[in-house]
């Protein structure tokens, strides 16, 4: 256990002293090394430029022998991130069968940022968005920018995001497609 | 009984209609020329000796754990003798070559050193991975740097401390069930950890699991071998049917433990439907594609905001609750363009309107067709379960029956046979409905449906007898009836399977290519 913390502390030290471009890592709770808050700046010259995304990194107790989980706390319009308040990411190195204990979190976070610059529509979590990305790039760019404007502007407030996600989960799937109904009036 | 005659006349009419039937097919049908029901029981006894192999029978062999071990040992001994290497090395090489002995021997003869190198058996002592203490070493996984730390690296020289290596291996072996193909822990390094290094590193408490996993690779690596999927069964089955032939045969095998399953896809016995259909059928039944069908049959989308709308009464003047768009339910056109012709929407007959209506009607027909087959499929599945329940109750009563009627244990076994016949026949019937769902309609389909009907009637009759109160079951008359019906059911099943399997092997079935929307007219059908 001690040696695992040593590894995490070392990684955390490296990430905070010489952070990779556009990535800021903080610990929400100083006594818990297993939960990281990450602010990811949208890469320049992409539809996400100027955006600030909140990411939550959870390290399992078995880390680094088991892969960490990385999720978007901020909503994002992207083929490889689920379009909901959970924000799961589809990223090769994070899959159990591909994870290697020598993989470093800094590398993982850089890979996430690279995914923003170059989505992988052939391996999508959101098939519809992936289709749009491939066939109607203009519409995709527009939607992605709308999301950035709506969700990813200004400082990232992790507490507010967590509260919103919880509220969403409570509400359930009721907010799906609204069901219209006949508004039949009388004939004249 | 009289249904039999129907069946026979159908066979002959099939022969009349399909002049390209080869002679041996006709003689094949002749095998069933004497199956009048009263004789059926006796006939089936007679048949065992002289009947040719039925079309749906495939050859297979069951191996118990000791047999599997012996086969591996034989392989290892052979390689050990031919190549003059130790048994341990032979085993590693065989696993590396996925038990392809011929290729191993050939490759080894050609270039022995490369083969040994690739399998992690390089002869040079320098290349042999071992645990080492290296001054100034820092483990890249745990960041430990204390002096005297034991470390290990494969030929790729990615060095980690032994503790981390062991952690990693236990995660792979215990957590993920990997043994023969674990990679170096370094990111991006694909080098497989060889068996010798594993033996060196694996801790004693993992050795057993590790060897069990290695043992399993033998069956998993061989295309002709598969584990019996029944819980707690350790047998393996050998069968020569290739993957590419699965559209021609349904390779049903039965293990010594009594479990019957398809060698192609491991699903429970699904004759007569071929594997691909089974996969599609199960998926179709499991996912909510039919919900989608219901939606398309009963709802429309708002032309403006695409909200799904179910019309729940009222007139055709629709106002979407969401976006307030006003449109006509009939033609989906703008309401404002309708003027005063509200109730005889004249745009209704326009092409786009007709198309939309056709699409809706089609969806409805396809849904009904699916439900027809699905309900029957599900019914047999459920009935088989209920028959089994009754049997369990009957089993207790059989003991009672033994006491009261003075019959011996052997003499009440007819109930057991009847129950088993019911189970197998219902299993078959169940899948005939999935099969029928994908069939395009033609003459063969009619024969098939007749066979299906005969089997179903026989099964229902037997099922009904089976449900009689225990006092009636003891009557000798009913006993004989049940025995006759049991063998008749089994026989009808054989006939049905024989017919479907033969036609499948000859590629004579026509399946509807599109599952949804294509009618049973076969116009858009493909042959497989």
XYZ file of C-alpha atoms in Angstrom:
716
model
C 0.000 0.000 0.000
C 2.743 2.375 1.012
C 4.638 1.801 -2.203
C 1.503 2.429 -4.253
C 1.029 5.773 -2.542
C 4.641 6.491 -3.315
C 3.962 5.966 -6.975
C 0.812 8.112 -6.926
C 2.530 10.847 -4.926
C 5.384 10.861 -7.406
C 3.059 11.082 -10.387
C 1.065 13.820 -8.713
C 4.262 15.712 -7.931
C 5.389 15.522 -11.537
C 2.018 16.579 -12.888
C 1.785 19.596 -10.589
C 5.392 20.805 -10.895
C 5.678 20.384 -14.649
C 2.127 19.980 -15.908
C 1.495 18.910 -19.508
C 0.152 21.665 -21.775
C -3.421 22.683 -20.969
C -3.785 20.351 -17.987
C -4.142 21.351 -14.331
C -4.429 18.734 -11.594
C -5.677 19.355 -8.054
C -6.628 17.121 -5.161
C -10.163 17.848 -3.930
C -9.282 16.227 -0.620
C -5.657 16.397 0.512
C -5.851 13.151 2.454
C -7.157 11.152 -0.502
C -4.590 10.549 -3.215
C -7.019 8.378 -5.163
C -9.279 11.121 -6.428
C -8.002 13.822 -8.740
C -9.724 16.840 -10.188
C -8.392 17.851 -13.566
C -9.094 20.976 -15.572
C -8.501 20.419 -19.252
C -8.260 23.365 -21.625
C -9.691 22.775 -25.070
C -6.835 22.552 -27.596
C -6.237 25.619 -29.806
C -7.553 25.531 -33.369
C -10.290 23.081 -32.475
C -13.977 23.580 -31.799
C -13.148 23.196 -28.124
C -10.663 26.095 -28.058
C -11.247 28.402 -25.107
C -13.253 25.821 -23.199
C -12.425 24.528 -19.731
C -13.486 20.964 -19.027
C -13.596 19.408 -15.580
C -12.436 15.786 -15.436
C -12.533 13.391 -12.512
C -9.835 10.748 -12.198
C -10.439 7.849 -9.794
C -7.577 5.539 -8.986
C -8.588 2.055 -7.833
C -6.882 0.629 -4.728
C -5.061 -1.769 -7.028
C -3.568 1.116 -8.996
C -1.240 0.929 -10.933
C -2.090 -2.714 -11.561
C -5.621 -1.770 -12.490
C -6.569 1.059 -14.827
C -7.880 4.359 -13.423
C -11.266 5.672 -14.499
C -11.427 9.065 -16.135
C -14.725 10.855 -16.722
C -15.820 14.255 -17.985
C -17.654 16.184 -15.267
C -18.368 18.957 -17.751
C -20.737 18.115 -20.565
C -19.023 17.836 -23.954
C -20.257 17.138 -27.468
C -17.837 14.512 -28.722
C -18.098 11.098 -30.481
C -16.009 9.310 -27.826
C -17.587 10.758 -24.682
C -21.083 9.851 -23.538
C -23.477 12.740 -23.958
C -24.804 12.652 -20.392
C -23.914 13.752 -16.896
C -21.667 10.688 -16.417
C -19.285 11.601 -19.239
C -17.601 8.208 -19.764
C -14.675 8.186 -22.169
C -13.711 5.513 -24.670
C -9.918 5.470 -24.663
C -7.760 2.469 -25.657
C -5.141 2.505 -22.878
C -7.849 2.754 -20.191
C -9.456 -0.554 -21.162
C -8.671 -3.356 -18.704
C -7.069 -5.612 -21.287
C -4.805 -2.853 -22.627
C -3.777 -1.242 -19.366
C -0.125 -1.597 -18.417
C 1.089 -0.753 -14.909
C 3.867 1.364 -16.353
C 1.387 3.732 -18.012
C 1.450 7.161 -16.378
C -1.589 9.331 -15.725
C 0.041 12.335 -17.349
C 0.179 10.289 -20.542
C -3.467 9.290 -20.155
C -4.558 12.908 -19.687
C -2.546 13.969 -22.703
C -4.256 11.214 -24.668
C -7.645 12.583 -23.572
C -6.646 16.041 -24.736
C -5.412 14.601 -28.029
C -8.801 12.944 -28.388
C -10.399 16.387 -28.323
C -8.161 17.524 -31.166
C -8.756 14.338 -33.087
C -11.940 12.396 -32.318
C -12.063 8.739 -33.310
C -15.466 8.343 -34.976
C -14.735 4.710 -35.890
C -14.744 3.725 -32.238
C -17.618 5.820 -30.911
C -19.577 5.913 -27.687
C -22.116 8.208 -29.273
C -22.848 6.698 -32.671
C -25.082 9.549 -33.740
C -22.478 12.190 -32.996
C -19.848 10.075 -34.745
C -22.035 9.867 -37.842
C -22.521 13.577 -37.765
C -18.785 14.118 -37.343
C -18.109 12.030 -40.437
C -20.907 13.161 -42.709
C -21.796 16.689 -41.620
C -18.729 18.258 -40.117
C -20.246 21.720 -40.197
C -23.220 20.696 -38.097
C -20.959 18.827 -35.698
C -18.708 21.865 -35.241
C -21.738 24.023 -34.606
C -23.183 21.673 -31.987
C -19.830 21.226 -30.263
C -19.455 25.005 -30.017
C -22.961 25.355 -28.628
C -22.059 22.871 -25.890
C -18.839 24.736 -25.146
C -20.767 27.998 -24.825
C -23.409 26.463 -22.632
C -21.328 24.259 -20.331
C -17.603 24.875 -20.603
C -17.098 28.602 -20.142
C -15.444 30.135 -17.075
C -13.859 28.421 -14.100
C -14.762 24.781 -13.482
C -16.891 24.328 -10.340
C -16.568 20.664 -9.445
C -19.007 20.881 -6.541
C -21.755 22.363 -8.669
C -21.106 19.771 -11.407
C -21.334 16.905 -8.940
C -24.586 18.293 -7.533
C -26.033 18.664 -11.041
C -25.057 15.108 -11.959
C -26.739 13.809 -8.842
C -29.892 15.734 -9.593
C -29.843 14.326 -13.130
C -29.529 10.803 -11.850
C -32.511 11.329 -9.561
C -34.656 12.727 -12.298
C -34.042 9.557 -14.285
C -34.627 9.184 -17.979
C -37.875 11.114 -17.850
C -36.389 13.971 -19.791
C -36.241 11.992 -23.037
C -38.179 12.849 -26.142
C -41.248 14.722 -25.126
C -44.459 13.073 -26.073
C -46.681 15.356 -27.906
C -50.274 14.535 -28.236
C -53.185 15.544 -30.260
C -54.448 18.955 -29.581
C -57.550 18.245 -31.475
C -59.785 21.181 -31.482
C -63.315 21.157 -32.588
C -64.222 21.334 -36.167
C -65.684 24.683 -36.975
C -51.649 -41.705 -37.331
C -53.614 -40.238 -40.206
C -51.258 -37.282 -40.012
C -48.629 -39.736 -41.069
C -50.407 -40.374 -44.294
C -50.464 -36.662 -44.915
C -46.805 -36.593 -44.420
C -46.179 -39.421 -46.831
C -48.276 -37.874 -49.551
C -46.364 -34.691 -49.120
C -43.096 -36.459 -49.555
C -44.183 -37.981 -52.783
C -45.597 -34.718 -54.025
C -42.298 -33.081 -53.221
C -40.558 -35.628 -55.370
C -42.957 -34.962 -58.183
C -42.429 -31.273 -58.012
C -38.694 -31.283 -57.717
C -37.428 -33.474 -60.518
C -33.819 -32.578 -59.741
C -33.967 -34.596 -56.550
C -31.228 -37.134 -56.758
C -32.027 -40.801 -56.445
C -30.454 -41.317 -53.090
C -32.631 -38.617 -51.639
C -35.668 -40.580 -52.603
C -34.246 -43.749 -51.155
C -33.463 -41.725 -48.069
C -37.112 -40.892 -47.699
C -37.897 -44.550 -48.121
C -36.360 -45.155 -44.757
C -39.515 -43.749 -43.318
C -41.822 -45.721 -45.510
C -42.934 -48.017 -42.725
C -43.730 -45.647 -39.977
C -47.337 -46.359 -39.300
C -47.746 -45.418 -35.740
C -48.630 -48.757 -34.113
C -45.403 -50.264 -35.413
C -43.295 -47.258 -34.645
C -42.128 -48.490 -31.298
C -40.926 -51.776 -32.665
C -39.476 -50.185 -35.761
C -37.358 -47.813 -33.797
C -35.799 -50.772 -32.052
C -35.125 -52.469 -35.335
C -33.682 -49.377 -36.916
C -30.812 -48.935 -34.534
C -28.854 -51.730 -36.118
C -29.240 -51.111 -39.810
C -30.223 -47.502 -40.350
C -27.803 -45.288 -42.196
C -26.559 -42.217 -40.399
C -29.170 -39.491 -40.393
C -28.335 -36.190 -42.022
C -28.420 -34.247 -38.789
C -26.134 -36.658 -36.958
C -22.546 -35.560 -36.817
C -19.644 -37.455 -35.396
C -18.001 -36.224 -32.238
C -16.059 -37.560 -29.296
C -16.193 -36.719 -25.626
C -12.931 -36.473 -23.683
C -12.717 -36.547 -19.927
C -10.052 -34.503 -18.113
C -7.660 -37.473 -18.014
C -8.023 -37.945 -21.777
C -7.252 -34.278 -22.382
C -4.158 -34.549 -20.212
C -3.068 -37.712 -21.981
C -3.404 -36.081 -25.387
C -1.202 -33.212 -24.291
C 1.324 -35.635 -22.855
C 1.351 -37.621 -26.083
C 1.995 -34.459 -28.073
C 4.765 -33.448 -25.718
C 6.348 -36.919 -25.817
C 6.271 -36.948 -29.570
C 7.911 -33.544 -29.935
C 10.348 -34.472 -27.187
C 11.402 -37.544 -29.182
C 11.505 -36.059 -32.652
C 13.269 -32.816 -31.789
C 15.390 -34.131 -28.944
C 14.506 -31.344 -26.512
C 13.337 -31.614 -22.923
C 9.666 -32.244 -22.205
C 9.368 -28.917 -20.454
C 10.694 -27.100 -23.499
C 8.511 -29.160 -25.804
C 5.464 -28.034 -23.800
C 6.468 -24.383 -24.024
C 7.072 -24.691 -27.748
C 3.769 -26.455 -28.316
C 1.876 -23.760 -26.448
C 3.747 -21.126 -28.400
C 2.670 -22.820 -31.646
C -0.879 -23.206 -30.334
C -0.494 -26.972 -30.359
C 0.115 -27.072 -34.068
C 2.669 -29.865 -33.923
C 3.351 -30.077 -37.651
C 4.168 -26.407 -37.948
C 6.346 -26.522 -34.850
C 8.416 -29.435 -36.165
C 8.726 -27.905 -39.607
C 9.768 -24.497 -38.280
C 12.119 -25.971 -35.732
C 13.846 -28.104 -38.361
C 14.301 -25.022 -40.552
C 15.634 -22.570 -37.995
C 15.829 -23.918 -34.469
C 17.476 -20.924 -32.816
C 14.854 -18.423 -34.012
C 12.042 -20.675 -32.871
C 13.560 -21.093 -29.425
C 14.206 -17.383 -29.203
C 10.635 -16.500 -30.160
C 9.182 -18.850 -27.570
C 11.424 -17.387 -24.868
C 13.734 -20.400 -24.779
C 16.908 -18.819 -26.131
C 19.913 -21.004 -25.414
C 22.502 -18.326 -24.654
C 22.719 -17.896 -20.911
C 23.123 -14.139 -21.251
C 19.696 -13.841 -22.795
C 18.031 -15.978 -20.167
C 15.938 -13.680 -17.976
C 16.666 -13.963 -14.271
C 16.115 -11.997 -11.087
C 18.846 -9.472 -10.442
C 19.857 -6.815 -7.979
C 21.054 -3.777 -9.885
C 22.608 -0.840 -8.018
C 20.764 2.431 -8.419
C 17.652 0.750 -9.834
C 14.307 2.536 -9.462
C 11.172 0.572 -10.278
C 9.069 2.511 -12.727
C 5.837 1.013 -11.430
C 6.050 1.482 -7.671
C 8.869 4.096 -7.671
C 10.716 2.069 -5.045
C 14.471 2.606 -5.016
C 15.766 0.962 -1.853
C 19.128 -0.789 -2.263
C 19.066 -4.545 -2.774
C 15.723 -4.489 -4.564
C 15.246 -7.654 -6.627
C 14.355 -6.799 -10.206
C 13.434 -8.677 -13.325
C 13.403 -7.916 -17.035
C 12.601 -9.869 -20.145
C 14.724 -9.695 -23.254
C 13.190 -6.318 -24.015
C 15.045 -5.018 -20.941
C 12.020 -3.317 -19.400
C 13.073 -3.803 -15.804
C 10.683 -3.749 -12.842
C 10.954 -4.896 -9.268
C 9.965 -8.481 -8.563
C 7.143 -7.390 -6.258
C 5.514 -5.386 -9.016
C 6.037 -8.201 -11.484
C 4.296 -10.598 -9.092
C 1.477 -8.145 -8.496
C 1.036 -7.752 -12.211
C 1.028 -11.501 -12.819
C -1.441 -12.183 -10.043
C -3.734 -9.518 -11.476
C -3.501 -11.194 -14.892
C -3.757 -14.791 -13.690
C -6.330 -14.413 -10.948
C -8.150 -11.331 -12.124
C -8.219 -11.828 -15.875
C -7.586 -15.562 -16.271
C -4.584 -15.111 -18.535
C -1.608 -17.468 -18.472
C 0.033 -18.335 -21.737
C -0.045 -14.896 -23.329
C 0.724 -12.249 -20.731
C 2.657 -9.280 -22.108
C 5.590 -7.387 -20.615
C 4.215 -4.784 -18.145
C 5.778 -1.953 -20.098
C 3.475 0.354 -22.009
C 3.523 -0.486 -25.699
C 5.715 -3.587 -25.331
C 4.091 -6.665 -26.844
C 6.640 -9.236 -25.765
C 4.909 -12.288 -24.295
C 6.222 -13.468 -20.964
C 7.580 -16.954 -21.624
C 6.636 -19.938 -19.529
C 10.054 -20.262 -17.939
C 9.997 -16.694 -16.634
C 6.473 -17.279 -15.397
C 7.586 -20.383 -13.529
C 10.326 -18.278 -11.988
C 8.023 -15.471 -10.893
C 4.652 -16.987 -10.106
C 4.133 -17.370 -6.375
C 3.245 -20.827 -5.005
C -0.364 -19.936 -4.226
C -0.927 -19.035 -7.874
C 0.888 -22.000 -9.390
C -2.138 -24.248 -9.405
C -4.385 -21.719 -11.059
C -1.675 -20.881 -13.518
C -1.163 -24.509 -14.498
C -4.884 -25.006 -14.815
C -5.067 -22.043 -17.192
C -2.142 -23.415 -19.184
C -3.901 -26.749 -19.341
C -6.986 -25.004 -20.667
C -5.091 -23.400 -23.525
C -4.771 -26.837 -25.071
C -8.511 -27.123 -25.609
C -8.939 -23.441 -26.377
C -6.161 -23.388 -28.964
C -7.489 -26.366 -30.890
C -10.231 -25.577 -33.327
C -11.666 -29.095 -33.123
C -11.974 -29.068 -29.328
C -14.440 -27.282 -27.078
C -15.327 -27.422 -23.411
C -18.735 -28.676 -22.461
C -20.499 -25.518 -21.223
C -22.561 -27.279 -18.550
C -21.829 -26.077 -15.042
C -19.245 -28.203 -13.232
C -18.610 -30.340 -16.302
C -14.919 -30.737 -17.106
C -15.226 -32.692 -20.317
C -14.111 -31.520 -23.717
C -15.765 -32.434 -26.996
C -13.977 -33.036 -30.272
C -15.856 -32.396 -33.471
C -14.582 -31.854 -36.981
C -17.246 -29.421 -38.174
C -15.587 -26.243 -39.431
C -16.830 -22.744 -38.834
C -17.388 -22.139 -42.510
C -19.781 -25.092 -42.719
C -22.142 -23.793 -40.087
C -24.638 -22.663 -42.708
C -24.872 -26.255 -43.903
C -25.037 -28.225 -40.666
C -26.232 -27.742 -37.126
C -23.544 -29.660 -35.246
C -25.376 -30.805 -32.143
C -23.262 -32.789 -29.714
C -24.113 -34.338 -26.390
C -21.700 -34.624 -23.518
C -21.374 -37.565 -21.169
C -22.901 -35.347 -18.508
C -26.108 -35.311 -20.536
C -25.877 -31.725 -21.738
C -26.752 -31.262 -25.402
C -25.371 -28.228 -27.156
C -24.342 -26.881 -30.520
C -20.635 -27.291 -31.231
C -20.710 -24.273 -33.492
C -21.962 -21.650 -31.052
C -22.147 -23.428 -27.635
C -25.824 -22.465 -27.287
C -28.151 -25.268 -26.082
C -29.347 -27.646 -28.776
C -31.035 -25.469 -31.391
C -31.802 -27.860 -34.206
C -33.057 -27.306 -36.858
C -32.135 -23.604 -36.976
C -28.550 -22.861 -38.104
C -26.233 -20.897 -35.769
C -26.396 -17.598 -37.633
C -30.190 -17.572 -37.436
C -30.086 -18.464 -33.782
C -27.806 -15.559 -33.096
C -30.067 -13.165 -34.935
C -33.195 -14.594 -33.402
C -31.905 -14.388 -29.844
C -30.728 -10.859 -30.459
C -34.048 -9.941 -31.951
C -35.912 -11.369 -28.970
C -33.571 -9.798 -26.458
C -33.136 -6.260 -27.695
C -35.853 -3.730 -27.981
C -35.979 -3.722 -31.753
C -39.601 -4.747 -31.435
C -40.345 -1.786 -29.234
C -39.026 0.264 -32.076
C -41.339 -1.625 -34.376
C -44.286 -0.841 -32.167
C -43.320 2.777 -32.158
C -43.140 2.882 -35.906
C -46.485 1.127 -36.209
C -48.292 3.344 -33.748
C -46.650 6.696 -33.727
C -45.413 9.414 -36.012
C -42.800 12.074 -35.590
C -43.559 15.737 -35.478
C -42.352 17.000 -38.859
C -40.704 19.951 -37.211
C -39.075 18.899 -33.948
C -39.154 15.101 -34.373
C -40.858 14.422 -31.065
C -42.545 11.037 -31.116
C -46.285 11.417 -31.068
C -48.984 8.852 -30.429
C -52.365 9.995 -31.582
C -54.731 9.438 -28.717
C -57.977 10.599 -30.266
C -59.328 13.815 -31.583
C -59.148 15.132 -35.077
C -56.357 15.228 -37.590
C -55.402 18.756 -36.697
C -52.312 18.116 -34.582
C -50.476 20.647 -32.507
C -47.184 19.392 -31.190
C -47.032 20.018 -27.484
C -43.362 20.622 -27.641
C -42.813 22.989 -30.514
C -46.424 24.042 -31.185
C -46.081 23.022 -34.810
C -49.478 22.487 -36.405
C -49.818 19.729 -38.961
C -52.185 17.188 -40.453
C -51.927 13.650 -39.018
C -52.887 12.112 -42.327
C -50.494 13.770 -44.720
C -48.071 15.266 -42.216
C -48.288 18.500 -44.172
C -48.649 21.988 -42.734
C -52.104 22.547 -41.301
C -52.241 26.067 -42.617
C -52.115 24.748 -46.193
C -55.242 22.694 -45.617
C -57.702 25.477 -45.923
C -61.107 24.214 -44.972
C -60.784 20.617 -46.212
C -60.137 19.249 -42.724
C -61.730 15.871 -42.827
C -61.056 14.835 -46.375
C -57.438 15.643 -46.592
C -56.958 15.486 -50.318
C -53.225 15.367 -50.076
C -53.673 11.936 -48.550
C -53.428 10.187 -51.885
C -50.283 11.951 -52.932
C -47.199 9.850 -53.353
C -45.450 10.884 -50.163
C -48.608 10.222 -48.201
C -49.069 6.795 -49.770
C -45.463 5.918 -49.083
C -45.745 6.853 -45.461
C -48.915 4.809 -45.145
C -47.315 1.790 -46.843
C -44.343 1.972 -44.546
C -46.642 1.970 -41.547
C -48.738 -0.934 -42.788
C -45.640 -2.939 -43.604
C -44.236 -2.389 -40.172
C -47.468 -3.597 -38.673
C -47.530 -6.778 -40.756
C -43.927 -7.509 -39.936
C -44.611 -7.045 -36.254
C -47.565 -9.416 -36.374
C -45.544 -11.993 -38.237
C -42.768 -11.809 -35.695
C -45.198 -12.100 -32.805
C -46.791 -15.160 -34.397
C -43.503 -17.029 -34.369
C -42.239 -15.573 -31.144
C -45.333 -16.533 -29.164
C -45.057 -20.130 -30.302
C -41.349 -20.185 -29.625
C -41.827 -18.777 -26.140
C -44.749 -21.100 -25.498
C -42.688 -24.224 -26.110
C -39.933 -22.862 -23.972
C -42.380 -22.336 -21.154
C -44.186 -25.634 -21.693
C -40.909 -27.513 -21.544
C -40.337 -25.941 -18.160
C -43.810 -26.829 -16.974
C -43.466 -30.398 -18.268
C -40.317 -30.641 -16.238
C -42.104 -29.380 -13.123
C -44.809 -31.959 -13.574
C -42.188 -34.608 -14.028
C -40.571 -33.706 -10.744
C -43.914 -34.066 -9.040
C -44.583 -37.274 -10.897
C -41.226 -38.613 -9.906
C -42.278 -38.569 -6.287
C -45.516 -40.226 -7.201
C -43.642 -42.855 -9.148
C -42.253 -44.121 -5.891
C -45.766 -44.201 -4.546
C -46.930 -45.942 -7.688
C -44.256 -48.553 -7.255
C -45.547 -49.346 -3.805
C -49.232 -49.351 -4.624
C -49.266 -51.130 -7.954
C -46.396 -53.436 -7.213
C -44.521 -52.290 -10.342
C -40.744 -52.422 -10.264
C -38.492 -49.388 -10.673
C -37.710 -50.429 -14.219
C -41.381 -50.662 -14.991
C -42.115 -47.042 -14.089
C -39.226 -45.715 -16.181
C -41.590 -45.101 -19.077
C -42.495 -41.847 -17.348
C -38.885 -40.832 -17.395
C -38.591 -41.596 -21.104
C -41.781 -39.680 -21.770
C -40.504 -36.661 -19.884
C -37.228 -36.714 -21.728
C -38.974 -37.025 -25.073
C -41.133 -34.045 -24.180
C -38.088 -31.977 -23.286
C -36.129 -32.747 -26.438
C -39.107 -32.450 -28.750
C -40.167 -29.127 -27.296
C -36.621 -27.879 -27.594
C -36.709 -28.779 -31.258
C -40.188 -27.341 -31.763
C -39.148 -24.119 -30.132
C -36.401 -23.633 -32.665
C -38.558 -24.673 -35.596
C -40.452 -21.443 -34.996
C -37.329 -19.329 -35.094
C -36.337 -21.245 -38.229
C -39.736 -20.684 -39.812
C -39.530 -16.972 -39.102
C -36.568 -16.703 -41.444
C -37.936 -19.058 -44.112
C -39.219 -17.781 -47.396
C -42.416 -19.481 -48.481
C -42.213 -22.273 -51.052
C -43.060 -25.967 -51.431
C -40.345 -27.047 -49.028
C -41.777 -24.739 -46.417
C -45.083 -26.519 -46.621
C -43.494 -29.886 -46.026
C -41.603 -28.375 -43.167
C -44.750 -26.929 -41.669
C -46.528 -30.258 -41.979
C -43.684 -31.935 -40.158
C -43.797 -29.239 -37.557
C -47.528 -29.654 -37.131
C -47.260 -33.441 -36.780
C -44.567 -33.175 -34.163
C -46.442 -30.480 -32.319
C -49.678 -32.501 -32.241
C -47.846 -35.578 -31.019
C -46.062 -33.602 -28.332
C -49.220 -31.931 -27.114
C -50.977 -35.298 -26.973
C -48.165 -36.823 -24.953
C -48.008 -33.785 -22.728
C -51.690 -34.165 -22.002
C -51.394 -37.850 -21.117
C -48.486 -36.986 -18.921
C -50.639 -34.664 -16.861
C -53.190 -37.313 -15.917
C -53.615 -38.123 -12.243
C -51.317 -40.707 -10.802
C -54.029 -43.318 -10.395
C -54.703 -43.279 -14.141
C -51.018 -43.404 -14.925
C -50.850 -46.781 -13.277
C -53.346 -48.304 -15.709
C -51.601 -50.634 -18.123
C -53.592 -49.249 -21.037
C -52.427 -45.688 -20.507
C -48.931 -46.904 -19.883
C -48.814 -48.543 -23.291
C -50.319 -45.438 -24.868
C -47.696 -43.237 -23.284
C -44.903 -45.526 -24.394
C -46.246 -45.580 -27.938
C -46.696 -41.823 -28.005
C -43.212 -41.300 -26.614
C -41.575 -43.246 -29.348
C -43.864 -41.666 -31.910
C -42.789 -38.185 -30.752
C -39.151 -39.139 -30.976
C -39.721 -40.483 -34.417
C -41.521 -37.391 -35.648
C -38.626 -35.329 -34.351
C -36.137 -37.472 -36.257
C -38.156 -37.071 -39.426
C -38.348 -33.312 -39.059
C -34.662 -32.943 -38.302
C -33.697 -35.334 -41.076
C -35.676 -33.306 -43.580
C -34.408 -29.910 -42.471
C -30.800 -31.044 -42.127
C -30.762 -32.704 -45.539
C -32.160 -29.627 -47.219
C -29.761 -27.411 -45.317
C -26.800 -29.516 -46.394
C -27.983 -29.353 -49.992
C -28.585 -25.614 -49.755
C -32.230 -25.947 -50.736
C -33.833 -23.714 -48.165
C -34.642 -20.175 -49.167
C -34.444 -17.637 -46.393
C -35.882 -14.174 -46.431
C -32.940 -11.847 -46.609
C -34.406 -8.923 -44.746
C -35.925 -9.878 -41.452
C -38.059 -6.834 -41.057
C -40.273 -5.630 -43.819
C -39.731 -8.349 -46.401
C -42.874 -10.343 -46.799
C -42.817 -14.104 -47.025
C -43.164 -14.019 -50.780
C -39.508 -14.726 -51.328
C -39.164 -12.063 -53.962
C -36.184 -10.523 -52.244
C -34.828 -13.749 -50.902
C -31.321 -15.012 -51.060
C -29.978 -18.481 -51.058
C -27.381 -19.489 -48.579
